[in-house]
Amino acid sequence: MLTNRQIKILQHLLIHSFYGTELAKVMKTSRRTIIRDISTIDDWLRENNYGYIDSSKKYLIVTKRDKALKIEIQKLKVQKYRILYQLLSCKNISISEITEKFFSSKRDIESIIKNLNEEYRHLFTISIQPRKGILISLSTYERINLIASLLFSFVNLNIDTYEAKKNSYLYLENIRHTKIVERILRYETETQLCLQIQAYYICPECQLKCNNHGARP
């Protein structure tokens, strides 16, 4: 599984060729890191039959499957957030359950978790603990906000949220003309509010409250 930086390098190389020093400057990293990343990307391209990187002069992608490669890159970018969504929407989930659900190896999932920890290092930490599974250090409030943000930013996550959508629309319809909704809609759109309510029904802690006490947002 490619890292965020490697995916970005791949996207740059799809536009035009680069010298190693040029890529290092664009990616704000060292030339040594670029050399390692290029080797990893080249292995990935060959393993998946997309082509290879010609490094005889500048780094140049040689492929006859340009369209398929671009589609795969988009899938790679979204896959990480689909896995994050899965972690946010489940109270307890093991790494074996994640690997089975996403048809990925343990090594790939661990790499994605490492990437997520780097990207969201100021917000949370994801840890893999024996007998406890994969844990994410977020409060219920932060979890709801992050789920809503994912639903808003990545409409192509390809996840089933039918029940949560139905519940959120019903709830919003019931409170639509209340003063609290009027105040909220001064600061966010109705779509954002719907996603916040939807995220409440997806959040595992809130699901437990709803099931035990019939609680609502």
Short mmCIF file of C-alpha atoms in Angstrom, two decimals:
data_model
loop_
_atom_site.label_atom_id
_atom_site.label_comp_id
_atom_site.label_asym_id
_atom_site.label_seq_id
_atom_site.Cartn_x
_atom_site.Cartn_y
_atom_site.Cartn_z
CA MET A 1 0.00 0.00 0.00
CA LEU A 2 1.41 3.37 -1.02
CA THR A 3 1.74 6.19 1.51
CA ASN A 4 0.20 9.65 1.05
CA ARG A 5 3.52 11.04 -0.14
CA GLN A 6 4.04 8.21 -2.62
CA ILE A 7 0.54 8.71 -4.05
CA LYS A 8 1.29 12.42 -4.49
CA ILE A 9 4.60 11.61 -6.21
CA LEU A 10 2.76 9.22 -8.51
CA GLN A 11 0.23 11.93 -9.37
CA HIS A 12 3.03 14.41 -10.16
CA LEU A 13 4.76 11.86 -12.42
CA LEU A 14 1.54 11.28 -14.32
CA ILE A 15 1.65 14.95 -15.38
CA HIS A 16 5.33 15.16 -16.43
CA SER A 17 8.80 13.83 -15.62
CA PHE A 18 11.05 15.09 -12.81
CA TYR A 19 14.66 14.94 -11.70
CA GLY A 20 15.08 13.56 -8.19
CA THR A 21 16.14 16.95 -6.83
CA GLU A 22 13.07 18.58 -8.40
CA LEU A 23 10.73 16.05 -6.79
CA ALA A 24 12.48 16.47 -3.44
CA LYS A 25 11.86 20.23 -3.62
CA VAL A 26 8.21 19.81 -4.66
CA MET A 27 7.56 17.21 -1.93
CA LYS A 28 9.65 19.12 0.67
CA THR A 29 11.72 16.09 1.57
CA SER A 30 15.21 14.72 0.93
CA ARG A 31 16.46 13.23 -2.34
CA ARG A 32 17.25 10.01 -0.46
CA THR A 33 13.59 9.74 0.58
CA ILE A 34 12.52 10.33 -3.03
CA ILE A 35 14.82 7.53 -4.22
CA ARG A 36 13.26 5.11 -1.71
CA ASP A 37 9.74 6.22 -2.64
CA ILE A 38 10.43 5.86 -6.38
CA SER A 39 11.65 2.29 -5.77
CA THR A 40 8.46 1.48 -3.84
CA ILE A 41 6.22 3.08 -6.50
CA ASP A 42 8.07 1.22 -9.27
CA ASP A 43 7.55 -2.11 -7.46
CA TRP A 44 3.86 -1.30 -6.99
CA LEU A 45 3.39 -0.38 -10.66
CA ARG A 46 5.06 -3.59 -11.83
CA GLU A 47 3.22 -5.83 -9.34
CA ASN A 48 -0.14 -4.44 -10.46
CA ASN A 49 0.79 -4.48 -14.16
CA TYR A 50 0.38 -0.71 -14.60
CA GLY A 51 3.86 -0.13 -16.02
CA TYR A 52 7.14 1.03 -14.52
CA ILE A 53 9.28 4.10 -13.79
CA ASP A 54 12.05 4.87 -16.25
CA SER A 55 14.86 6.50 -14.23
CA SER A 56 17.53 6.61 -16.96
CA LYS A 57 17.34 10.42 -17.07
CA LYS A 58 14.39 12.01 -15.31
CA TYR A 59 11.84 9.93 -13.43
CA LEU A 60 9.19 9.06 -16.00
CA ILE A 61 6.17 6.74 -15.75
CA VAL A 62 5.88 4.33 -18.67
CA THR A 63 2.38 2.85 -18.87
CA LYS A 64 -0.16 1.69 -21.41
CA ARG A 65 -2.93 1.74 -18.80
CA ASP A 66 -3.01 5.44 -17.95
CA LYS A 67 -6.77 5.63 -17.37
CA ALA A 68 -6.85 2.49 -15.20
CA LEU A 69 -3.91 3.82 -13.16
CA LYS A 70 -5.67 7.14 -12.50
CA ILE A 71 -8.81 5.30 -11.36
CA GLU A 72 -6.71 3.13 -9.02
CA ILE A 73 -5.04 6.21 -7.52
CA GLN A 74 -8.46 7.67 -6.70
CA LYS A 75 -9.43 4.37 -5.06
CA LEU A 76 -6.24 4.42 -2.98
CA LYS A 77 -6.97 7.97 -1.80
CA VAL A 78 -10.52 7.10 -0.75
CA GLN A 79 -9.69 3.70 0.76
CA LYS A 80 -7.85 5.33 3.65
CA TYR A 81 -10.90 7.37 4.59
CA ARG A 82 -13.23 4.39 4.22
CA ILE A 83 -11.07 2.57 6.77
CA LEU A 84 -11.10 5.63 9.07
CA TYR A 85 -14.88 5.75 8.79
CA GLN A 86 -15.06 2.07 9.73
CA LEU A 87 -12.92 2.68 12.82
CA LEU A 88 -15.07 5.64 13.84
CA SER A 89 -18.37 3.80 13.37
CA CYS A 90 -17.38 0.68 15.34
CA LYS A 91 -16.75 0.53 19.07
CA ASN A 92 -14.57 -2.56 18.90
CA ILE A 93 -13.05 -3.95 15.73
CA SER A 94 -10.01 -6.18 15.26
CA ILE A 95 -7.34 -5.82 12.59
CA SER A 96 -8.38 -9.21 11.17
CA GLU A 97 -11.96 -7.90 10.72
CA ILE A 98 -10.63 -4.82 8.91
CA THR A 99 -8.37 -6.88 6.63
CA GLU A 100 -11.27 -9.18 5.74
CA LYS A 101 -13.69 -6.31 5.10
CA PHE A 102 -11.32 -4.38 2.84
CA PHE A 103 -9.59 -7.39 1.23
CA SER A 104 -6.21 -6.06 2.37
CA SER A 105 -3.21 -7.54 4.10
CA LYS A 106 -2.37 -6.85 7.74
CA ARG A 107 0.74 -5.02 6.56
CA ASP A 108 -1.33 -2.73 4.29
CA ILE A 109 -3.81 -1.93 7.08
CA GLU A 110 -1.00 -1.17 9.51
CA SER A 111 0.53 1.14 6.88
CA ILE A 112 -2.79 2.97 6.43
CA ILE A 113 -3.18 3.34 10.21
CA LYS A 114 0.34 4.80 10.34
CA ASN A 115 -0.60 7.28 7.57
CA LEU A 116 -3.81 8.25 9.38
CA ASN A 117 -1.88 8.83 12.61
CA GLU A 118 0.51 11.13 10.73
CA GLU A 119 -2.27 13.04 8.96
CA TYR A 120 -4.45 13.48 12.07
CA ARG A 121 -1.66 13.58 14.69
CA HIS A 122 -3.09 16.74 16.30
CA LEU A 123 -6.56 15.21 16.64
CA PHE A 124 -6.27 11.55 17.61
CA THR A 125 -4.10 8.44 17.88
CA ILE A 126 -5.05 5.02 16.52
CA SER A 127 -3.52 2.10 18.38
CA ILE A 128 -3.66 -1.68 17.89
CA GLN A 129 -3.93 -3.45 21.24
CA PRO A 130 -3.95 -7.21 21.97
CA ARG A 131 -7.43 -8.55 22.86
CA LYS A 132 -8.89 -5.03 22.53
CA GLY A 133 -8.57 -4.52 18.79
CA ILE A 134 -8.06 -1.16 17.09
CA LEU A 135 -8.71 1.82 19.36
CA ILE A 136 -9.04 5.49 18.41
CA SER A 137 -8.55 8.21 21.05
CA LEU A 138 -11.55 10.47 20.48
CA SER A 139 -14.38 11.77 22.62
CA THR A 140 -17.95 11.09 21.45
CA TYR A 141 -18.31 14.74 20.40
CA GLU A 142 -15.07 14.64 18.33
CA ARG A 143 -16.06 11.30 16.81
CA ILE A 144 -19.43 12.68 15.64
CA ASN A 145 -17.76 15.76 14.11
CA LEU A 146 -15.16 13.67 12.27
CA ILE A 147 -17.77 11.24 10.91
CA ALA A 148 -19.83 14.19 9.65
CA SER A 149 -16.70 15.72 8.09
CA LEU A 150 -15.90 12.49 6.24
CA LEU A 151 -19.47 12.18 4.95
CA PHE A 152 -19.36 15.80 3.76
CA SER A 153 -15.89 15.71 2.16
CA PHE A 154 -15.93 12.23 0.62
CA VAL A 155 -19.32 11.57 -0.94
CA ASN A 156 -17.79 8.62 -2.84
CA LEU A 157 -16.86 6.62 0.28
CA ASN A 158 -19.24 3.90 -0.95
CA ILE A 159 -20.63 3.05 2.50
CA ASP A 160 -24.12 2.07 3.60
CA THR A 161 -25.69 4.84 5.69
CA TYR A 162 -29.33 4.25 4.77
CA GLU A 163 -30.66 3.79 8.32
CA ALA A 164 -28.72 6.75 9.67
CA LYS A 165 -29.94 8.95 6.81
CA LYS A 166 -33.54 7.90 7.38
CA ASN A 167 -33.34 8.58 11.12
CA SER A 168 -31.62 11.93 10.62
CA TYR A 169 -34.21 13.18 8.11
CA LEU A 170 -37.08 12.09 10.37
CA TYR A 171 -35.53 13.79 13.38
CA LEU A 172 -34.77 16.98 11.47
CA GLU A 173 -38.32 17.09 10.15
CA ASN A 174 -39.64 16.94 13.71
CA ILE A 175 -37.46 19.80 14.95
CA ARG A 176 -37.26 21.85 11.74
CA HIS A 177 -39.23 24.86 13.05
CA THR A 178 -37.72 25.03 16.52
CA LYS A 179 -35.57 27.95 17.69
CA ILE A 180 -32.48 25.77 18.15
CA VAL A 181 -32.52 24.80 14.46
CA GLU A 182 -32.94 28.44 13.47
CA ARG A 183 -29.86 29.34 15.53
CA ILE A 184 -27.79 26.46 14.12
CA LEU A 185 -28.66 27.33 10.52
CA ARG A 186 -27.12 30.77 11.02
CA TYR A 187 -23.70 29.05 11.13
CA GLU A 188 -24.03 25.99 8.87
CA THR A 189 -26.12 24.76 5.96
CA GLU A 190 -29.02 22.36 6.31
CA THR A 191 -26.90 19.70 4.58
CA GLN A 192 -24.19 20.08 7.24
CA LEU A 193 -26.79 19.85 10.01
CA CYS A 194 -28.27 16.70 8.44
CA LEU A 195 -24.80 15.14 8.33
CA GLN A 196 -24.18 16.03 11.98
CA ILE A 197 -27.42 14.29 12.97
CA GLN A 198 -26.61 11.39 10.67
CA ALA A 199 -23.18 11.08 12.30
CA TYR A 200 -24.89 10.92 15.70
CA TYR A 201 -26.82 7.83 14.61
CA ILE A 202 -23.64 6.27 13.19
CA CYS A 203 -21.46 6.94 16.27
CA PRO A 204 -21.30 3.67 18.29
CA GLU A 205 -21.64 5.37 21.70
CA CYS A 206 -24.79 7.16 20.52
CA GLN A 207 -26.20 3.98 18.99
CA LEU A 208 -25.90 2.34 22.40
CA LYS A 209 -27.78 5.23 24.05
CA CYS A 210 -30.52 5.08 21.42
CA ASN A 211 -30.93 1.34 21.83
CA ASN A 212 -30.97 1.42 25.63
CA HIS A 213 -32.90 4.59 26.34
CA GLY A 214 -34.51 5.69 23.09
CA ALA A 215 -32.25 8.76 23.18
CA ARG A 216 -32.18 11.31 20.39
CA PRO A 217 -29.59 13.94 19.36
#
